[in-house]
Short mmCIF file of C-alpha atoms and ligand atoms in Angstrom, two decimals:
data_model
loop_
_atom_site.label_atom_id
_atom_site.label_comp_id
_atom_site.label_asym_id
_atom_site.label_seq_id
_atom_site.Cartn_x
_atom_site.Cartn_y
_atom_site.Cartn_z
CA UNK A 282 44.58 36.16 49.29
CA UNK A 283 41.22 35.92 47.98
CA UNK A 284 39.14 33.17 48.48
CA UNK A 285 39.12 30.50 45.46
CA UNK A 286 36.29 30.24 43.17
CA UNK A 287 35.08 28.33 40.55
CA UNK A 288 36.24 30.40 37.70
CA UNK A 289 39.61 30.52 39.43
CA UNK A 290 40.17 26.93 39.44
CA UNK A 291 39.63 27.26 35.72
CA UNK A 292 42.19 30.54 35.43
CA UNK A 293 44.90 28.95 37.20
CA UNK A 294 44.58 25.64 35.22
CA UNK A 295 44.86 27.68 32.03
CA UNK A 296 47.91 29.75 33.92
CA UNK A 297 49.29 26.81 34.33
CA UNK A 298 49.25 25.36 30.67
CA UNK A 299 50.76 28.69 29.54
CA UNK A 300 53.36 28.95 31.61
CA UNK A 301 54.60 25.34 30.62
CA UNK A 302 53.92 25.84 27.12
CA UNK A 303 56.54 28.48 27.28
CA UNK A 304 59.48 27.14 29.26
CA UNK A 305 62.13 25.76 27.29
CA UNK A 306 63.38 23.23 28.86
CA UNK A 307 62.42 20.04 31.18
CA UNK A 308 64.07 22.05 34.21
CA UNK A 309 61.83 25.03 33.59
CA UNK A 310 58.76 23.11 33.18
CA UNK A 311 60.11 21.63 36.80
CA UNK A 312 59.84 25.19 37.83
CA UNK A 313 56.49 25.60 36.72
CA UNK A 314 55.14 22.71 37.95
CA UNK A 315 56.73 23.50 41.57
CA UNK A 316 55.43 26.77 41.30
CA UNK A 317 51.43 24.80 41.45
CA UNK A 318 51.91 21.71 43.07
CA UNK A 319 55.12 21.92 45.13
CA UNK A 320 54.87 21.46 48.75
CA UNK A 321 55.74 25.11 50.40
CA UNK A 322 54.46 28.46 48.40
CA UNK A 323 52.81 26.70 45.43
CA UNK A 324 49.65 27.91 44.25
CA UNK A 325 47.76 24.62 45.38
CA UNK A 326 49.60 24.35 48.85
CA UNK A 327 47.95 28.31 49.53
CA UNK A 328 44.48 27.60 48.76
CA UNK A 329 45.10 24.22 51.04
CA UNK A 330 46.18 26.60 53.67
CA UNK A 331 42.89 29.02 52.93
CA UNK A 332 40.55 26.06 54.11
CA UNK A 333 42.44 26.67 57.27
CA UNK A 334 40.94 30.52 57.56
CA UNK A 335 37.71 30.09 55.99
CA UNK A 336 34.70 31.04 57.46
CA UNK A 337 33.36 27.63 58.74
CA UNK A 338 30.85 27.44 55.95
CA UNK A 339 33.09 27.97 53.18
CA UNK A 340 35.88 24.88 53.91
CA UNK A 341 34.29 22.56 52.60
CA UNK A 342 33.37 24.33 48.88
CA UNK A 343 37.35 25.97 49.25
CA UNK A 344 38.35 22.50 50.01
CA UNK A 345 36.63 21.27 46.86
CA UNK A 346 38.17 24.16 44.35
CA UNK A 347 42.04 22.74 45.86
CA UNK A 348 41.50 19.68 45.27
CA UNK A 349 40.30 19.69 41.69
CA UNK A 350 43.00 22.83 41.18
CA UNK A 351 45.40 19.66 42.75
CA UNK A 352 44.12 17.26 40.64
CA UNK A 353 43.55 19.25 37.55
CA UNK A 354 47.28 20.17 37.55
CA UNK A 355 48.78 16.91 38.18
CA UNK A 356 46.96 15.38 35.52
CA UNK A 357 48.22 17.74 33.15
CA UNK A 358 51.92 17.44 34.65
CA UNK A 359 51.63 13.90 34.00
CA UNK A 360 50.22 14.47 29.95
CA UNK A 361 52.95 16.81 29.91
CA UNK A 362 56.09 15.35 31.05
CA UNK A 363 54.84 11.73 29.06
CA UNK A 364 55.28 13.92 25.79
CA UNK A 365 58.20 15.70 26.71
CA UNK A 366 60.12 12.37 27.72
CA UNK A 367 58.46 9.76 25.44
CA UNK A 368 58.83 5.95 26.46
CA UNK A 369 60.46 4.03 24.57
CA UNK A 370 57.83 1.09 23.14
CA UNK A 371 58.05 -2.10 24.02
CA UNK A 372 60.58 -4.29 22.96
CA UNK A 373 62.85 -1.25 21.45
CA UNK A 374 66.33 -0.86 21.81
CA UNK A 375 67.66 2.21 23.70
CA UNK A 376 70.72 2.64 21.46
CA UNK A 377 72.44 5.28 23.97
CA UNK A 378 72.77 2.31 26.55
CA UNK A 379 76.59 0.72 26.84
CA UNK A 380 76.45 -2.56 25.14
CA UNK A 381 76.17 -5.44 27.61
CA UNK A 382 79.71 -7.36 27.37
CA UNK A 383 78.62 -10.50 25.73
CA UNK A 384 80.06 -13.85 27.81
CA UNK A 385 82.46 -14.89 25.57
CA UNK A 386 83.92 -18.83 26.03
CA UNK A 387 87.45 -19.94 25.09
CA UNK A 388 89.45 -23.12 24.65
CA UNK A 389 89.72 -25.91 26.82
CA UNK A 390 93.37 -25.80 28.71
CA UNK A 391 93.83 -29.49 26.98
CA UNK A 392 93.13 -27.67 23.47
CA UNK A 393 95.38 -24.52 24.28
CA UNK A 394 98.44 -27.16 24.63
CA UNK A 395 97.55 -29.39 22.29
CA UNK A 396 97.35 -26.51 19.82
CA UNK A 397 100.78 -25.53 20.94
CA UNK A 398 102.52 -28.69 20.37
CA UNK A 399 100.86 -29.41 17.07
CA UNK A 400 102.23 -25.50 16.44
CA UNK A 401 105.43 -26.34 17.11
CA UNK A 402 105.71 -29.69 15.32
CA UNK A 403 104.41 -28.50 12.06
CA UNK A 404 106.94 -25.69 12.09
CA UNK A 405 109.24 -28.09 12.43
CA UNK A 406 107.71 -29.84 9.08
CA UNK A 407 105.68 -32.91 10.98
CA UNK A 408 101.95 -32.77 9.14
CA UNK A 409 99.46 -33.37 11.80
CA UNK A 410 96.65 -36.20 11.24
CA UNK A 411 94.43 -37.73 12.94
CA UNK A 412 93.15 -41.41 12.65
CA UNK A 413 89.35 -43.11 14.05
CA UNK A 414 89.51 -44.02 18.05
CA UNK A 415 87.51 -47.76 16.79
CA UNK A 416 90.30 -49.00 15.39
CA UNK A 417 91.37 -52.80 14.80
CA UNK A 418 93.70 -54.93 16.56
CA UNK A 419 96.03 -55.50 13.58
CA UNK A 420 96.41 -51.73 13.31
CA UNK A 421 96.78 -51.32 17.09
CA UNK A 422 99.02 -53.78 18.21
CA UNK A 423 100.09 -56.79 15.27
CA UNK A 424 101.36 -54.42 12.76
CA UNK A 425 103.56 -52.55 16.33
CA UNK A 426 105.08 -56.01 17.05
CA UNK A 427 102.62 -56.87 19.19
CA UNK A 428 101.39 -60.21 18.15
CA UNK A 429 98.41 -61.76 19.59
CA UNK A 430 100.26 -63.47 22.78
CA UNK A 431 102.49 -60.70 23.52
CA UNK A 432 102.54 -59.39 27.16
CA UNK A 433 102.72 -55.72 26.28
CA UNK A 434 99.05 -56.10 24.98
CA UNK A 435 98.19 -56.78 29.02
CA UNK A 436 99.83 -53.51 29.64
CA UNK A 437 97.71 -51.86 27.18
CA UNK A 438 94.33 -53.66 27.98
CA UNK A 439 91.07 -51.76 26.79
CA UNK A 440 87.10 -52.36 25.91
CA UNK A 441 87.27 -54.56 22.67
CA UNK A 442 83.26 -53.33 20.77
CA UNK A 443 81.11 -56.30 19.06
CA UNK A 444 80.72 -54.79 15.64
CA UNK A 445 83.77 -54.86 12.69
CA UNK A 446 84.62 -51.61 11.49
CA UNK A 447 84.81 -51.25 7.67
CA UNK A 448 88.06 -50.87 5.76
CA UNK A 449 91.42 -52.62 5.58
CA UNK A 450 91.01 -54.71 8.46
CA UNK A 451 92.48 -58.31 8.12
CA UNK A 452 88.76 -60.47 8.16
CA UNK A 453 89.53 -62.13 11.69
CA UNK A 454 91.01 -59.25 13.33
CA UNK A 455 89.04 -57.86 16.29
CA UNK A 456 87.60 -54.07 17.28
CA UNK A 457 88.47 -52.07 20.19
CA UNK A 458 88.95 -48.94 21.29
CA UNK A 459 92.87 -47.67 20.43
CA UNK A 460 95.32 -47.36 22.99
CA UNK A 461 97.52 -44.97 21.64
CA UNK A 462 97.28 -43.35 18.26
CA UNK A 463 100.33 -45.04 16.98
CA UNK A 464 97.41 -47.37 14.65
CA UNK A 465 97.30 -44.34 12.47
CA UNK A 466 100.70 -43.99 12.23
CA UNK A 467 100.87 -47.84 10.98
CA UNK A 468 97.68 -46.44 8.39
CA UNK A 469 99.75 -42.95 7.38
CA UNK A 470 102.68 -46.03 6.20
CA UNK A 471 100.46 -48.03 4.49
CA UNK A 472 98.99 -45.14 2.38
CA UNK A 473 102.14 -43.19 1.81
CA UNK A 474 105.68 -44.35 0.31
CA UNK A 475 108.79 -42.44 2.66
CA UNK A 476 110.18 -40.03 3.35
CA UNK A 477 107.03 -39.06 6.04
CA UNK A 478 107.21 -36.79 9.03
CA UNK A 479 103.65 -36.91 10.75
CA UNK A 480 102.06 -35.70 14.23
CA UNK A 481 99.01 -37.48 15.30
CA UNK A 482 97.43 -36.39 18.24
CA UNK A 483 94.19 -37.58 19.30
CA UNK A 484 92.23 -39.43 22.14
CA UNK A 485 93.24 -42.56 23.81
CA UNK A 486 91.64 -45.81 25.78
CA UNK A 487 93.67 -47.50 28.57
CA UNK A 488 92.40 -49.95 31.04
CA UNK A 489 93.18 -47.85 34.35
CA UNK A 490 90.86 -46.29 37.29
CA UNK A 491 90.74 -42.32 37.63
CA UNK A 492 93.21 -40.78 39.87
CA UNK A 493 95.14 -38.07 40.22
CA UNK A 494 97.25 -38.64 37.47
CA UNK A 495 95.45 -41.72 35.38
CA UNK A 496 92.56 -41.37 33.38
CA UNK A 497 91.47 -44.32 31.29
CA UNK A 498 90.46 -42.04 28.10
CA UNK A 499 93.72 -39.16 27.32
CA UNK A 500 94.96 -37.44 25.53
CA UNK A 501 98.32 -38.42 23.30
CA UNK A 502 100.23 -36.82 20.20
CA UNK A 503 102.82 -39.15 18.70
CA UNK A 504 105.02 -38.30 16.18
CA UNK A 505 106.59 -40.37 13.27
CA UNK A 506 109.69 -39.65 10.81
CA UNK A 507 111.00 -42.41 8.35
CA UNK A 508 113.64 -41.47 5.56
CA UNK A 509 117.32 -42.53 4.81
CA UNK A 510 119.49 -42.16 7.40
CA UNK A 511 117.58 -40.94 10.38
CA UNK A 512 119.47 -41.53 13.43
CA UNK A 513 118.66 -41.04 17.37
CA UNK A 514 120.71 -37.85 17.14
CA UNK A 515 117.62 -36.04 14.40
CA UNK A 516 114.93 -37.84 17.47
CA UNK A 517 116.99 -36.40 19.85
CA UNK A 518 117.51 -32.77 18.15
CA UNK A 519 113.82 -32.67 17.30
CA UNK A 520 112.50 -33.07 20.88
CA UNK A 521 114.84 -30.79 22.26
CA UNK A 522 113.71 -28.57 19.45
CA UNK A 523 110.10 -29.14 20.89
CA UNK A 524 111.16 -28.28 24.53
CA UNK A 525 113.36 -25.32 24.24
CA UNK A 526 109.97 -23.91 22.82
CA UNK A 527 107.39 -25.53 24.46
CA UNK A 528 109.07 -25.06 28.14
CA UNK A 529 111.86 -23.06 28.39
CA UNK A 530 114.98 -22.30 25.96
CA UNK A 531 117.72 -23.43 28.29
CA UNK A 532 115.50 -27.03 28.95
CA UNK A 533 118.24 -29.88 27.65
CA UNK A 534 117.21 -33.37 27.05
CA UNK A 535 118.35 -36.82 28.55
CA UNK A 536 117.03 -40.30 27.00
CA UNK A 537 116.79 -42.92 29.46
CA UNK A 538 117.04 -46.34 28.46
CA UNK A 539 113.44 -47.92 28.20
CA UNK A 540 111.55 -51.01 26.19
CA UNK A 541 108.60 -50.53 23.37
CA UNK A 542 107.97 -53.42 21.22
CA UNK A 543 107.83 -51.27 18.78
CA UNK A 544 111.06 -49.06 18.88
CA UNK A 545 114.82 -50.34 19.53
CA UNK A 546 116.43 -48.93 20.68
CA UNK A 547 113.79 -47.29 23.14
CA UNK A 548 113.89 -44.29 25.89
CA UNK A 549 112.41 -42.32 28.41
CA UNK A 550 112.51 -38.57 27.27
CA UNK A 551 113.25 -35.89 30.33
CA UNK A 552 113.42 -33.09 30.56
CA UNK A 553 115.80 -30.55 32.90
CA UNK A 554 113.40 -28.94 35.27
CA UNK A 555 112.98 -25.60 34.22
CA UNK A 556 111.78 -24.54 37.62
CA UNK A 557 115.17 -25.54 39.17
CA UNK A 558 117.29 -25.58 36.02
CA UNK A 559 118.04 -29.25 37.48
CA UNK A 560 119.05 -28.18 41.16
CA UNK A 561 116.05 -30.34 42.28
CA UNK A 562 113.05 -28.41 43.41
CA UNK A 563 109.24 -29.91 43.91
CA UNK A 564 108.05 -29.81 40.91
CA UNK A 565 111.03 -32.59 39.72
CA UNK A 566 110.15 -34.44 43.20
CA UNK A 567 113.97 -33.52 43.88
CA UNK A 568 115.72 -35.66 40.56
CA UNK A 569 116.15 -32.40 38.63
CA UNK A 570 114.41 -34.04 35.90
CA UNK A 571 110.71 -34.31 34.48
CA UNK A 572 109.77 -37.64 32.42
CA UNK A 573 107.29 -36.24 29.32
CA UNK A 574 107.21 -39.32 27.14
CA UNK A 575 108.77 -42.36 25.21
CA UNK A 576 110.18 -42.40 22.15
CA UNK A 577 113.09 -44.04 19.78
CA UNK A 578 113.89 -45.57 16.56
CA UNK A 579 111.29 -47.66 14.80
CA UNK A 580 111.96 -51.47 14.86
CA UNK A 581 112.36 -53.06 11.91
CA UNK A 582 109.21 -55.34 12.10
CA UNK A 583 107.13 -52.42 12.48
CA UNK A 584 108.72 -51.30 8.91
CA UNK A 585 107.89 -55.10 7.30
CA UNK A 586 103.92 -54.80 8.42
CA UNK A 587 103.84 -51.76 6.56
CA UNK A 588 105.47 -52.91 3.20
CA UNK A 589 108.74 -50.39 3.96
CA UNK A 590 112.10 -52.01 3.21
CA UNK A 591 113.91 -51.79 6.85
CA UNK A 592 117.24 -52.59 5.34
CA UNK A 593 116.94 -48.76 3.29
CA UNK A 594 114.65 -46.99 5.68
CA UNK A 595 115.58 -45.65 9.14
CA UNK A 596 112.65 -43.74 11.75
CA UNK A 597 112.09 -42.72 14.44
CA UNK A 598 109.19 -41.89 16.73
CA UNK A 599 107.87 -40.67 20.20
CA UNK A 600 104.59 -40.41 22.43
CA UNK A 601 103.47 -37.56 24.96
CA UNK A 602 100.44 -37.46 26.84
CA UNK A 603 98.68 -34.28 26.26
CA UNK A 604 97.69 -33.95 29.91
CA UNK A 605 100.83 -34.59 31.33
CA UNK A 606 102.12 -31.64 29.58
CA UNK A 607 99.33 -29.33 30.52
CA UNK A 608 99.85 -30.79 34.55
CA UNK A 609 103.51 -29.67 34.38
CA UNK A 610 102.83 -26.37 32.25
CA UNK A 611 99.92 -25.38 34.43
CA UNK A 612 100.82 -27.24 37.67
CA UNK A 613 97.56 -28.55 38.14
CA UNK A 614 97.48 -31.15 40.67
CA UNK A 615 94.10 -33.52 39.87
CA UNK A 616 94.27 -34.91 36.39
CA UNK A 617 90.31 -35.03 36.92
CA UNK A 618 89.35 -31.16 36.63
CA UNK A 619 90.28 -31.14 33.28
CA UNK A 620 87.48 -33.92 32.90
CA UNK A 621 84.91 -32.47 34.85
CA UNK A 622 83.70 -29.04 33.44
CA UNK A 623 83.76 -26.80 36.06
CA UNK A 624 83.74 -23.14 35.02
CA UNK A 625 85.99 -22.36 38.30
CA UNK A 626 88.95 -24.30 37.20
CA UNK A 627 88.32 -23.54 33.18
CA UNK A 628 88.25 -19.75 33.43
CA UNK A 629 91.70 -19.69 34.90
CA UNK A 630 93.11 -20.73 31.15
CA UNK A 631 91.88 -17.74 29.55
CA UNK A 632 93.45 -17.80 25.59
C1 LIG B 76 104.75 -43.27 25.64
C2 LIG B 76 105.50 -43.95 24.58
C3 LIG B 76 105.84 -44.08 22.24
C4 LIG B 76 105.97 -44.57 19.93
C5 LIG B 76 105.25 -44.13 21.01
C6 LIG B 76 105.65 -45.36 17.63
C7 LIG B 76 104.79 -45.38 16.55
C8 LIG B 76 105.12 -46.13 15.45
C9 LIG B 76 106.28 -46.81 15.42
C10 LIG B 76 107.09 -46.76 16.49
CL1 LIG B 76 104.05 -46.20 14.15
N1 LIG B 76 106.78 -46.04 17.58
N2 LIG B 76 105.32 -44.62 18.71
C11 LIG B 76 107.30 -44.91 20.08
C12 LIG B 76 107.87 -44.85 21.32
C13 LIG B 76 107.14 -44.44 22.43
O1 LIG B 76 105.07 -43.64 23.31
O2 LIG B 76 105.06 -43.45 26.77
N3 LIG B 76 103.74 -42.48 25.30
C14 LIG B 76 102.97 -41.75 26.24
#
């Protein structure tokens, strides 16, 4: 090989940009480049090895020549392959990138069922409404035949709040925090003559400590009908209605006797255990049968706080907790996680 000089340095650098200007592609340009720079058999990598078997007074001027031919070329390279492969600016979008899969949220497991039963109520012709959680005492418990000393207002203890709310509130009566939603249903009668078939679910205040199966704010949907001639068999044939759908189509219904000031007469609704069809199985504790509510006909004196004559109008009504339906649908065990927020237990009701 001859010995590099300065006008070679210049010849191959030219060489060089010729040869690159004419390849085609990124992969011949590659080529090109290897042919200089690369490692073994390049042009640069020879006159590195020339230093080698220079006369001793020439190595260090041939050392020189390679290392501007070296750093000559790569600078180029690097000009080069910028505008062959431009960069995108930034703050651009790359549109030939997959999409990232945005985190998409869904409904709480108490929504999903509470969706469901209001679904299947208003198929069945029951309006859903919903009434304020402040409520009054007359609406809460006087007008449900709960007068002032009446034990079943114990039972149902909850935070009574300082301020009046405005409305039809009698002047003396107090404010509190509702214990069931039934004070709407008492407003619903009030503002609309019969026959009525309502739904009102909504959220409810009980004196109780959290456990596994108490909370002392829940979930409830009640339901109302009043018309002529209503009877415990339509209460009966509606919440079967409601469980064939809700649980399973083969569920059947049993009403065990029970006591609401409000209802006579009054029941426990269960429900066959559609795990066991009955048999007796965990989920029933062994009885065969799953309590989801109370329910029954309207008393009469609930009917005379309202203005509705009891001797022409019959109703009936029922109350479900919202949770306790989503425990036995989803067998969760700790009435708390539904309270609490974490994403672990909420991403396993995916809807
Ligand atoms: C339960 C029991 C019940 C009612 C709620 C009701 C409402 C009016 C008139 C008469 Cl306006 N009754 N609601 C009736 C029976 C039972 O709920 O254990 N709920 C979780």
């Amino acid at each position: 090989m001859m010995l590099p000089d300065a006008s070679s340095v210049q010849s191959e650098i030219a060489r060089f940009e010729a040869e690159l200007a004419q390849s085609a592609s990124l992969r011949e340009a590659q080529a090109v480049r290897d042919r200089f720079l690369g490692r073994k058999n390049s042009v640069v990598s020879a006159w590195m090895q020339a230093i080698g078997s220079a006369p001793p007074e020439q190595k260090r001027e041939i050392g020189r020549f390679a290392n501007e031919l070296k750093q000559a070329i790569e600078s180029r390279w690097e000009q080069y392959q910028a505008a062959a492969a431009p960069v995108a600016p930034a703050g651009s979008v790359d549109v030939t990138l997959p999409g990232r899969e945005p985190l998409v949220g869904h409904r709480h497991p108490l929504t999903i069922v509470r969706t469901q039963l209001e679904e299947i109520f208003t198929r069945m012709g029951f309006a859903a409404v919903e009434g304020p959680e402040v409520e009054d005492e007359w609406h809460c418990f006087d007008a449900l035949n709960m007068p002032a000393e009446h034990p079943a207002r114990d039972m149902q203890d909850t935070l009574y709040l300082a301020s009046p709310i405005a409305g039809d509130s009698p002047a003396d009566a107090r404010t509190l925090l509702r214990t069931h939603t039934s004070a709407m249903q008492i407003r619903y009668m009030q503002a609309h003559k019969p026959p009525i078939r309502i739904i009102v679910p909504g959220r409810v205040y009980r004196r109780d400590d959290l456990d596994l199966t108490h909370s002392p704010a829940f979930g409830q949907i009640e339901g109302l009908a009043v018309g002529e001639g209503l009877s415990l068999a339509d209460l009966k044939g509606t919440l079967l209605a409601f469980a064939r759908q809700m649980f399973s189509p083969t569920v059947r219904v049993r009403f065990r006797p029970s006591f609401f000031p409000y209802t006579e007469p009054s029941a426990e609704i269960d429900l066959s255990c559609w795990q066991c069809d009955g048999a007796g199985c965990s989920m029933c504790k062994k009885t065969g049968w799953i309590e989801i509510g109370g329910c029954g006909m309207v008393h009469p004196a609930v009917f005379e706080a309202v203005g509705y004559d009891p001797e022409r109008y019959t109703g009936f009504a029922w109350g479900i907790g919202i949770e306790r339906i989503a425990i036995l649908r989803y067998r969760v065990e700790d009435i708390r996680l539904f309270y609490e927020n974490d994403l672990r237990f909420l991403e396993q009701f995916p809807y």
